[in-house]
Coordinates of C-alpha atoms and ligand atoms in Angstrom, one line a residue:
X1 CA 83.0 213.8 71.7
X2 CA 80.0 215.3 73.8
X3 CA 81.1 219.2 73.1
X4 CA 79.8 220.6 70.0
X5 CA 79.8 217.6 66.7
X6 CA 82.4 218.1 64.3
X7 CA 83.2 218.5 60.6
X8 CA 84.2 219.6 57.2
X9 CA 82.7 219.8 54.0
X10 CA 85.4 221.4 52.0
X11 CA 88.5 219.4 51.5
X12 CA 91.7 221.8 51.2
X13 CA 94.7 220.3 49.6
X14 CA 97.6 219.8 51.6
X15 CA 101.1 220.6 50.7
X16 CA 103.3 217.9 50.5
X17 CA 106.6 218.1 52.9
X18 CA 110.0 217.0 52.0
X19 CA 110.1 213.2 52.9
X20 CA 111.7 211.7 56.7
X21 CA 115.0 211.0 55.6
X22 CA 116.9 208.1 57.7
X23 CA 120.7 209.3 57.7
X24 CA 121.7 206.1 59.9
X25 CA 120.9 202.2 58.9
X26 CA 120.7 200.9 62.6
X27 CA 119.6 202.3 66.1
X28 CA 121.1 200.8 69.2
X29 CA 119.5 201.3 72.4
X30 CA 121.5 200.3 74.7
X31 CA 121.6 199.8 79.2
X32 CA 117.9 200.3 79.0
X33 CA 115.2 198.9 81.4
X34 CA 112.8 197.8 79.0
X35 CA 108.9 197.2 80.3
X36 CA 107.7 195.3 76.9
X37 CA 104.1 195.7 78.0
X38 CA 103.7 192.1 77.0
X39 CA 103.4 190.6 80.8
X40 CA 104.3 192.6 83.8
X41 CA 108.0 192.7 83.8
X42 CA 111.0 195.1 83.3
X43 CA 113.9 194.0 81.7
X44 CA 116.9 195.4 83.3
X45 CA 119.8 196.8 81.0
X46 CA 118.5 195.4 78.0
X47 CA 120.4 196.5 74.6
X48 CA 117.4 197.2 71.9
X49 CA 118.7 197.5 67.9
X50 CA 116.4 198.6 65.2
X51 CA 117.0 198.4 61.6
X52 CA 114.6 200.0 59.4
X53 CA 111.3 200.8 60.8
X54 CA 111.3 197.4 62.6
X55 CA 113.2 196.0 66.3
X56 CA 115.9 193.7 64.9
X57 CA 117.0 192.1 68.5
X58 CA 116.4 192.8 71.8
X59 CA 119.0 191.2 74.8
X60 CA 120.7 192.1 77.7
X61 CA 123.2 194.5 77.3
X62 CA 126.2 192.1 78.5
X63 CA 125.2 189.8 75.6
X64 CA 123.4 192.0 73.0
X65 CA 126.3 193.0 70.3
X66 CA 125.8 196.3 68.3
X67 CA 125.4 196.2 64.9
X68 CA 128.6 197.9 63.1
X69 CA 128.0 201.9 62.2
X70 CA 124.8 202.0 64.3
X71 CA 123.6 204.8 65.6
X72 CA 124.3 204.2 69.9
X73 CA 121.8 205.7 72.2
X74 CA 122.8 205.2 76.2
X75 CA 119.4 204.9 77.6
X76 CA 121.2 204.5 81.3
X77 CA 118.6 205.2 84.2
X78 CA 116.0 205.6 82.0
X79 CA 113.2 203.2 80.9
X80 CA 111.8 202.2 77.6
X81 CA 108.1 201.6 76.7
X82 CA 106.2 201.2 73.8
X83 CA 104.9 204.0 71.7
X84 CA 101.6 205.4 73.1
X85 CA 98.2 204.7 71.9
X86 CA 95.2 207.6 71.7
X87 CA 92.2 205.4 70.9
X88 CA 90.1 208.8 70.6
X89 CA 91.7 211.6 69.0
X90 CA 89.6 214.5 67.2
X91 CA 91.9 217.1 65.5
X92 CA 91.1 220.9 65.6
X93 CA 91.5 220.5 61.9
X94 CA 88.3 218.0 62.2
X95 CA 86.1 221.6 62.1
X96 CA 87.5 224.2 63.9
X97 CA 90.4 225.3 62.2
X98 CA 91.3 224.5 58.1
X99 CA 92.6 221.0 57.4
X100 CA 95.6 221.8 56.1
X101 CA 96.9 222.2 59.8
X102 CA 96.7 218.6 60.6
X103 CA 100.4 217.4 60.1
X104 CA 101.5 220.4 63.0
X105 CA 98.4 218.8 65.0
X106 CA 99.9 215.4 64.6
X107 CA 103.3 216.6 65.4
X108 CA 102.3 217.6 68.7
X109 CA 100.8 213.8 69.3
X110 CA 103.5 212.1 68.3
X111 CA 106.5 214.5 70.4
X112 CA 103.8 213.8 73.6
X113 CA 105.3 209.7 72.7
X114 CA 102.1 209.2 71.0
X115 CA 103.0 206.9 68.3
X116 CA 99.4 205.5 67.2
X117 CA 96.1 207.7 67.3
X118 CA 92.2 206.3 66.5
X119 CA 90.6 209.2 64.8
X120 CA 87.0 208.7 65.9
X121 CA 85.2 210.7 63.0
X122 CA 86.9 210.3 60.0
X123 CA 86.9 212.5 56.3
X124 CA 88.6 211.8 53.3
X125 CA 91.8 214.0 54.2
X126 CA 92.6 211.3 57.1
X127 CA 92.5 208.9 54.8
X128 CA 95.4 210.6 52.7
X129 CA 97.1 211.2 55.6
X130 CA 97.3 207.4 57.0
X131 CA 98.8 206.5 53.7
X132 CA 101.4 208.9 53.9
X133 CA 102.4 208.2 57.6
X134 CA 102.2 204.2 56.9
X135 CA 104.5 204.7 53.9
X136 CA 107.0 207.2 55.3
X137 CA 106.2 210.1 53.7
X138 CA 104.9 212.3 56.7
X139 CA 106.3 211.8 60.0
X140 CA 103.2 211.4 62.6
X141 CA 101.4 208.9 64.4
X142 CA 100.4 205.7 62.7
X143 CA 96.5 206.5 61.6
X144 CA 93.5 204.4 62.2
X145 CA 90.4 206.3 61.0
X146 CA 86.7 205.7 61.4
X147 CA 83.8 206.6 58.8
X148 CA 82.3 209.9 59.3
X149 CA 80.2 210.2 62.0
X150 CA 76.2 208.2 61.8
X151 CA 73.7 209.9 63.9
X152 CA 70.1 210.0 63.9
X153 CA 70.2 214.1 62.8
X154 CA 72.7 216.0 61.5
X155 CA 74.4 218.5 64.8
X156 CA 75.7 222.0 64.8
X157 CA 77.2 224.1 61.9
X158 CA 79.2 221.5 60.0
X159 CA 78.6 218.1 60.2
X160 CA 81.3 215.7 59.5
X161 CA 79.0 213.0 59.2
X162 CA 75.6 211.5 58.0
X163 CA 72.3 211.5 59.5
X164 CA 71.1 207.5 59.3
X165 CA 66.8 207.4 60.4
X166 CA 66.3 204.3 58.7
X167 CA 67.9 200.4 58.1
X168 CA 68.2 201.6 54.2
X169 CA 69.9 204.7 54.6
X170 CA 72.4 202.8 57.3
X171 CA 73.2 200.3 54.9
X172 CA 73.7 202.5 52.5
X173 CA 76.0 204.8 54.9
X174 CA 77.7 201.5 56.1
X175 CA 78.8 200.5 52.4
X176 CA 79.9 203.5 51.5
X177 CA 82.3 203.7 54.5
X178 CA 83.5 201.0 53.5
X179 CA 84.0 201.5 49.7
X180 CA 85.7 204.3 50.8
X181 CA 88.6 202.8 53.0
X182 CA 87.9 203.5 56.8
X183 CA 88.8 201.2 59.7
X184 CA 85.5 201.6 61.2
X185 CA 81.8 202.4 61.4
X186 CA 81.3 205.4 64.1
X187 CA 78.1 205.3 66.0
X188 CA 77.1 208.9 67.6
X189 CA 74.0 210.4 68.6
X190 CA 70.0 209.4 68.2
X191 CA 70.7 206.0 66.7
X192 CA 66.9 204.3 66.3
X193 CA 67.1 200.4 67.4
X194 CA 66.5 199.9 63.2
X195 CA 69.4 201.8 62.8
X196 CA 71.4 199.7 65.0
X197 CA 70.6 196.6 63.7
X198 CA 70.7 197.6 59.7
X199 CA 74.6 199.1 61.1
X200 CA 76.1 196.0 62.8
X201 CA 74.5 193.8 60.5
X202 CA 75.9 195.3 57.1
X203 CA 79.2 196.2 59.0
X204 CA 79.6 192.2 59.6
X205 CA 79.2 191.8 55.9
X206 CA 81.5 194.0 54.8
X207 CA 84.3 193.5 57.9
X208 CA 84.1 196.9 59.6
X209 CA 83.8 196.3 63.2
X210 CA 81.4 199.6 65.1
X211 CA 82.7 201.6 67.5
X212 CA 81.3 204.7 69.4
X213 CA 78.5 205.6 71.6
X214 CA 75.3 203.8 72.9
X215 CA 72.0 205.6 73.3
X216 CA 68.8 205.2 75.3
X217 CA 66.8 203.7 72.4
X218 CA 69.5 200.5 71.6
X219 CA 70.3 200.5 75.4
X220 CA 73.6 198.5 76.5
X221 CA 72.3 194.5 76.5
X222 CA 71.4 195.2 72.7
X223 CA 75.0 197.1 72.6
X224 CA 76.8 194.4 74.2
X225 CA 75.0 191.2 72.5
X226 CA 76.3 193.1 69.0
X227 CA 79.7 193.3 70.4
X228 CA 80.6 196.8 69.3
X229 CA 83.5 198.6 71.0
X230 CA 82.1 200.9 73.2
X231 CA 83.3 204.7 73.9
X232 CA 83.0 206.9 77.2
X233 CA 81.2 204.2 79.2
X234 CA 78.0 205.1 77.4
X235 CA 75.0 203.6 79.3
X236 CA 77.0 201.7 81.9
X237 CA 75.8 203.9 84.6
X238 CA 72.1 203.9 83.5
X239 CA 72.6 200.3 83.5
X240 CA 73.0 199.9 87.6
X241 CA 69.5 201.4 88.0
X242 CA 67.7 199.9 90.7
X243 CA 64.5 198.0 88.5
X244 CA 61.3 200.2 88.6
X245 CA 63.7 203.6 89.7
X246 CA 61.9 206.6 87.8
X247 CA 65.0 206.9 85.4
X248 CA 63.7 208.3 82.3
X249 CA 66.8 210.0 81.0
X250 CA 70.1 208.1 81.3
X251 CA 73.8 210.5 81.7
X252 CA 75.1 209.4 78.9
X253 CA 76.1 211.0 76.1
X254 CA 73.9 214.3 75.5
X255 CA 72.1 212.9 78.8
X256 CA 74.7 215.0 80.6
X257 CA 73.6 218.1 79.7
X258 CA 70.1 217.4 81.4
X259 CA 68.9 217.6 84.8
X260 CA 67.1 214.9 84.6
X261 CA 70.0 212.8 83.6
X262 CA 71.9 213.9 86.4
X263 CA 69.0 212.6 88.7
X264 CA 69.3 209.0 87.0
X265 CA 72.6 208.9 89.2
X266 CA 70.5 208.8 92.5
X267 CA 68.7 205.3 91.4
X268 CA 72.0 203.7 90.7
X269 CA 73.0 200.6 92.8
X270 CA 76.4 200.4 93.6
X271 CA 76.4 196.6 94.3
X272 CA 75.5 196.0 90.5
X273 CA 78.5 197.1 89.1
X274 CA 80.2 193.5 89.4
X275 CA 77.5 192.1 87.6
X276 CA 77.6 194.9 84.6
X277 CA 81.2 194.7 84.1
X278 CA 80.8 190.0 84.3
X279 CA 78.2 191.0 81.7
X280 CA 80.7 193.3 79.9
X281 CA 83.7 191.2 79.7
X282 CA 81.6 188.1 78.8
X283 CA 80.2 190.2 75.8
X284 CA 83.6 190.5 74.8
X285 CA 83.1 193.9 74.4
X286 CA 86.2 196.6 74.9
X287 CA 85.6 200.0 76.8
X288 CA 87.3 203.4 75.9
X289 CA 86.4 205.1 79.2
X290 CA 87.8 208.7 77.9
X291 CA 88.1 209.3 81.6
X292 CA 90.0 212.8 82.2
X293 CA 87.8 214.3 79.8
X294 CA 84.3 213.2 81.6
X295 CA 85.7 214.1 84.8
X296 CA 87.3 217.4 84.5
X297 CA 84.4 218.2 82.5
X298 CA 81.4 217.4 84.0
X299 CA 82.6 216.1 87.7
X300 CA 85.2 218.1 89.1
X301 CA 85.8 221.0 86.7
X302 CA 88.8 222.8 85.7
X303 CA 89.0 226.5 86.0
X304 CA 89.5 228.7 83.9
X305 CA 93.0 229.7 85.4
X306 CA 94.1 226.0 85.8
X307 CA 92.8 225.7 81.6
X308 CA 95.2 228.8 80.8
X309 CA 98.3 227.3 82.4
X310 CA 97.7 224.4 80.9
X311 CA 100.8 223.5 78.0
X312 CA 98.0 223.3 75.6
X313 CA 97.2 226.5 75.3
X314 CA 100.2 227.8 73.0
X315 CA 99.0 225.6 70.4
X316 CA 95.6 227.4 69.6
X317 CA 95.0 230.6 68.3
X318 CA 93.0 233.0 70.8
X319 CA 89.6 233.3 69.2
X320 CA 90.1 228.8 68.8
X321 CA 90.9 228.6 72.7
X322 CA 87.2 230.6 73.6
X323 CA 85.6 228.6 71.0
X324 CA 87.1 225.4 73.1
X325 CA 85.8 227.1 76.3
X326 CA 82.4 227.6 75.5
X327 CA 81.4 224.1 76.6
X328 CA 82.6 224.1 80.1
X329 CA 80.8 228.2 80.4
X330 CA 77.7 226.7 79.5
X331 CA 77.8 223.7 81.5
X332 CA 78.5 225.9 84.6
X333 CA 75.2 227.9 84.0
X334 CA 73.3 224.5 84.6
X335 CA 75.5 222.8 87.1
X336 CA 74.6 219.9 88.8
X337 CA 75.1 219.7 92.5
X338 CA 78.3 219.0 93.9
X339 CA 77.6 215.6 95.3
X340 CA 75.5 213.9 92.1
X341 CA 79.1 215.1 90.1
X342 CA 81.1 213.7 93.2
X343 CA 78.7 210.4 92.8
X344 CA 79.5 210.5 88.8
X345 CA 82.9 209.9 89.1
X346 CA 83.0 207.6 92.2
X347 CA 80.3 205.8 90.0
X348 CA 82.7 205.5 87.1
X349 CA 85.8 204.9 89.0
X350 CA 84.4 202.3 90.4
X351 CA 82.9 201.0 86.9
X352 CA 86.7 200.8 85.7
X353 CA 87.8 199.5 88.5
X354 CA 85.6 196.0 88.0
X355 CA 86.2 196.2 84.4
X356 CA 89.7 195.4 85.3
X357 CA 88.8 192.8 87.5
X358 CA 86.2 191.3 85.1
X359 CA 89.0 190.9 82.5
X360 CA 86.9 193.2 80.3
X361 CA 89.5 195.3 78.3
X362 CA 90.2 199.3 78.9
X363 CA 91.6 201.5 76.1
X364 CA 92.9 205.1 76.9
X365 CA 91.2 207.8 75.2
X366 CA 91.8 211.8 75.2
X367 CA 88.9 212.9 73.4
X368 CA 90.8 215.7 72.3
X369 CA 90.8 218.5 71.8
X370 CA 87.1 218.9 73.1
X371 CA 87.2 221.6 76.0
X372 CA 90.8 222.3 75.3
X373 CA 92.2 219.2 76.5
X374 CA 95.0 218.6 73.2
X375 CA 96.0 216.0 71.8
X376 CA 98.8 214.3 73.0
X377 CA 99.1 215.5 76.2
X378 CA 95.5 214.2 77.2
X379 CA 96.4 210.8 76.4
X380 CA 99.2 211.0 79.1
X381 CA 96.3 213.0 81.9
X382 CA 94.0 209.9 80.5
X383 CA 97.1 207.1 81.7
X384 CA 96.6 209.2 85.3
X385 CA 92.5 209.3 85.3
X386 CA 92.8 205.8 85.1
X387 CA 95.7 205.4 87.7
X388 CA 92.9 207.6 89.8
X389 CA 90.3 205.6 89.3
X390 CA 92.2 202.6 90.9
X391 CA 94.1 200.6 87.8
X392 CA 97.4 199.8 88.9
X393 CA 100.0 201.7 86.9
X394 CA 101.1 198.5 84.8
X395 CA 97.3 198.0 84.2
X396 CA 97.1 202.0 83.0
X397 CA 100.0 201.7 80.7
X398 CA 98.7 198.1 79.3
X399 CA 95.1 200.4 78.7
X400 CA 97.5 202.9 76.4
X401 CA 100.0 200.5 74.6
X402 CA 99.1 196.6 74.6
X403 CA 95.8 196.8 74.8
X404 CA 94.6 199.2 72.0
X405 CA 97.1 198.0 69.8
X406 CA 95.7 194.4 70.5
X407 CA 91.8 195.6 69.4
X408 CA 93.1 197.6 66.4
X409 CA 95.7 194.7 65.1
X410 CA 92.6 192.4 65.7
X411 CA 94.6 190.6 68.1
X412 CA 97.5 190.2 65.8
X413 CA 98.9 193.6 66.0
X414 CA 102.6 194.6 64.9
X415 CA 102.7 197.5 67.5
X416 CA 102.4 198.0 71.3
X417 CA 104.6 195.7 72.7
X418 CA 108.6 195.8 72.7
X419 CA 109.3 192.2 70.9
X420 CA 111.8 191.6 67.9
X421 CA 109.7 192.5 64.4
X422 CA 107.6 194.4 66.1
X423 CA 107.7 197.9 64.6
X424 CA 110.1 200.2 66.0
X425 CA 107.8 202.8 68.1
X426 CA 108.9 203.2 71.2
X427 CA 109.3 206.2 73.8
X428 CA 112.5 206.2 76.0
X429 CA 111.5 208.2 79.5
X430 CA 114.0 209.9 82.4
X431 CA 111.4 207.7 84.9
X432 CA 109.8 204.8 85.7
X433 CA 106.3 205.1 84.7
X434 CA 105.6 201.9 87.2
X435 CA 106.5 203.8 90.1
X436 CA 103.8 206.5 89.0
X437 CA 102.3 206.8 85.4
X438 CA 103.1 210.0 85.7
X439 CA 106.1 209.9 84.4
X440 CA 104.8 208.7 81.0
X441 CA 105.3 212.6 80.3
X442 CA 109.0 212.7 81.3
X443 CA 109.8 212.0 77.7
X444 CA 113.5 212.0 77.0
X445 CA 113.1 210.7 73.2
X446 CA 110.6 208.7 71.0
X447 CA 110.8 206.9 68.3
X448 CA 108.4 206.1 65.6
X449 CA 108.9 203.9 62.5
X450 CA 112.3 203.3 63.3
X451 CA 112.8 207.2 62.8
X452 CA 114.7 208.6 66.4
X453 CA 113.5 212.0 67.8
X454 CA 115.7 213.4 70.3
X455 CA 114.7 215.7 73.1
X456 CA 116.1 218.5 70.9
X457 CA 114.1 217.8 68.1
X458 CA 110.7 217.4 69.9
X459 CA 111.0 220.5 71.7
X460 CA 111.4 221.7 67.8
X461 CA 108.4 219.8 66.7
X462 CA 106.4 221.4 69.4
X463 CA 107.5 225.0 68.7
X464 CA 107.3 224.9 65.2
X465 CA 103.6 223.4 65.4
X466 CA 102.9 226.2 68.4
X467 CA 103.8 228.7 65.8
X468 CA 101.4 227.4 63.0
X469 CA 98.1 226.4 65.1
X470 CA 98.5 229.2 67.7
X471 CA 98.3 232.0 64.3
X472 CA 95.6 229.6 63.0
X473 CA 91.9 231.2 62.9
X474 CA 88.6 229.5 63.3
X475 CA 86.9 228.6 60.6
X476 CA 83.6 231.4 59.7
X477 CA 81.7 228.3 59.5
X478 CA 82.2 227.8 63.4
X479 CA 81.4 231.0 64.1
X480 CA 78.9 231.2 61.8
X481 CA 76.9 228.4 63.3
X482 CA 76.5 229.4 66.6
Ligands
LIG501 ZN1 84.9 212.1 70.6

């Protein structure tokens, strides 16, 4: 996230709901076209059965039978793809509102079909919550949750994270993350070269793998040779600077609040980008472009009016919603011309582009709910800012399902591809999301764990969490702080 950092100090305790009941023992799916995300196919009226939380066979319909008492869905005309994947999702609960609100936040990713979600900067009440999603005591998206956020200085008026100026105190941080249970180390802001190293070296000992940005003073060869996983393209621009261009300030990260990182855009060589995405892909290195977010942020800009029509609005309170506006008001009071923010996202358009092309992996990101883009339904504008920026629409559902399920199963993963024993998270949709990834959105049903969610009972999920987060107030702290 690039808005304002994020955090908590105080952890609230949060009630427990009654558990997801299962009322049937099988699920058939049946005259389905299937797109199993594993190569680029569609199988046509296909019969899918799940038992438990896991797909028990898969088959054409003509030869598939249906388990005795099973629960029979008729998926005719509509298509089935595998649960969604948010590889960068910050809750409002993160900071701005009190934690106890995250199960309605995660109710609102999972009914957008979102059946997995990355949270970027961690605290100790996502840790509860992954346990109690993973072992079916809370019905959201499976969990994957980094360390609190390491940054060079502490930002803003909480801090969910550590400030790291030496290779001592980022060992120290790095062990403690991972005496703690994370998934990850997350690298933000101001990280010194010592920091760097003391961080990916101490994360390789104790089997955390780094994710997150990449600043000026490690610089992308140094990120690239450590082989962390790299978010919103950080440095990647910088990095097709014509040699000796008066660049002294990159756009990256809190570059693009600064003039003069806006000027590093006129220095950059178009006819490099092959050569940074070879060097990317080679690296082994996996990109989490959080597109729609940089580009209706800082390129093109979404009003006001388009931001209040926007579904996302019922599900913040009034006084939450101007807090989430604030970024884009003061962005407009300094705002770069019109053709360096046309050149920023022809510049990264075309970066993802050869990515593709390189073989270097792309993960979809929402970066939500930073500037009011929530949750679930960013992921799905995300699948379209790729599609914009020229992946083909198998390609920009591969960058939210296969792929991200690949890098966090560590190539081994039991989720994000429609297979028999793969976990049963799937999203059936009214239209083929190959013909245009729009309709990832036209969600007729999902399914997560094995647990089926009508259309009926996502509309409810969505209502009942509008109802709770649209009365919820910001935290004093926010206000406080600013
Ligand atoms: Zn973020």
């Amino acid at each position: 996230m690039i808005g304002a950092p994020i955090l908590a100090a105080v952890a609230l305790a949060i009630p427990v709901p009654p558990p997801v009941v299962k009322t049937v023992d099988a699920i058939a799916i049946v005259h389905v076209d299937v797109i199993p995300m594993d190569t680029e196919r569609v199988l046509r009226d296909y019969t899918v059965v799940v038992r438990g939380d896991r797909i028990e066979a898969l088959g054409p319909a003509a030869g598939t039978s249906v388990p005795d008492g099973a629960m029979v869905i008729d998926a005719r005309d509509k298509w089935l793809i595998p649960g969604l994947v948010d590889m960068h999702a910050h809750l409002l609960s993160d900071d701005r509102i009190a934690e106890r609100h995250a199960p309605a936040e995660l109710a609102v990713i999972l009914a957008n079909g979102v059946t997995t979600a990355r949270i970027p900067i961690g605290r100790p009440g996502h840790l509860e919550l992954r346990e109690r999603i993973a072992d079916g005591r809370l019905l959201g998206p499976d969990l994957w949750v980094a360390g609190p956020q390491l940054a060079g200085r502490s930002f803003g008026a909480v801090f969910n994270g550590r400030a790291v100026t030496n290779g001592d105190e980022a060992e120290a941080a790095v062990r403690e993350i991972a005496a703690a249970g994370y998934d990850f180390v997350k690298l933000t802001f101001l990280i010194s070269r010592e920091v760097f190293d003391a961080v990916v070296r101490t994360a390789d000992e104790v089997g955390l793998r780094v994710i997150g940005h990449v600043g000026p003073d490690v610089g992308l060869d140094r990120a690239l040779e450590a082989g962390i996983q790299i978010e919103h393209l950080d440095e990647y621009l910088e990095a097709l600077a014509l040699e000796g261009a008066p660049v002294t300030h990159g756009i990256s990260g809190l570059g693009v609040w600064r003039p003069e990182g806006w000027e590093s855009l006129d220095h950059a060589d178009e006819s490099r980008i092959p050569a940074l995405a070879r060097a990317v892909a080679d690296a082994g290195v996996w990109s989490t472009p959080t597109q729609h977010f940089l580009v209706t942020a800082f390129g093109e800009l979404r009003s006001d009016e388009a931001i209040l029509e926007s579904p996302d609005v019922r599900f913040v309170s009034p006084e939450v919603r101007d807090e989430l506006l604030l970024g884009h008001r003061q962005f407009r009071e300094r705002l770069p011309s019109e053709e360096r923010r046309r050149r920023f996202v022809a510049l990264r358009s075309a970066v993802i582009r050869a990515l593709a092309d390189a073989g270097a992996p792309i993960m979809a990101g929402s970066d939500s709910p930073e500037w009011m883009l929530l949750y679930g339904f960013t992921l799905h504008r995300e699948l379209q800012a790729l599609s914009d920026a020229g992946l083909t629409s198998w390609e920009a559902l591969r960058a939210g399902t296969a792929t991200p399920a690949a890098w966090l199963g560590d190539g081994n993963p039991d989720f994000g591809t429609i297979a028999v024993g793969k976990r049963a998270d799937l999203v059936i949709l009214d239209a083929d999301p190959l013909a245009s990834i729009a309709n990832t959105s036209r969600i007729a049903g999902v399914m997560a764990r094995g647990n089926w969610l009508d259309a009926d009972r996502l509309a409810a999920m969505m209502d009942a969490s509008a109802e709770e987060l649209g009365g919820a107030p910001l935290r004093p702290e926010i206000k406080e702080g600013r």
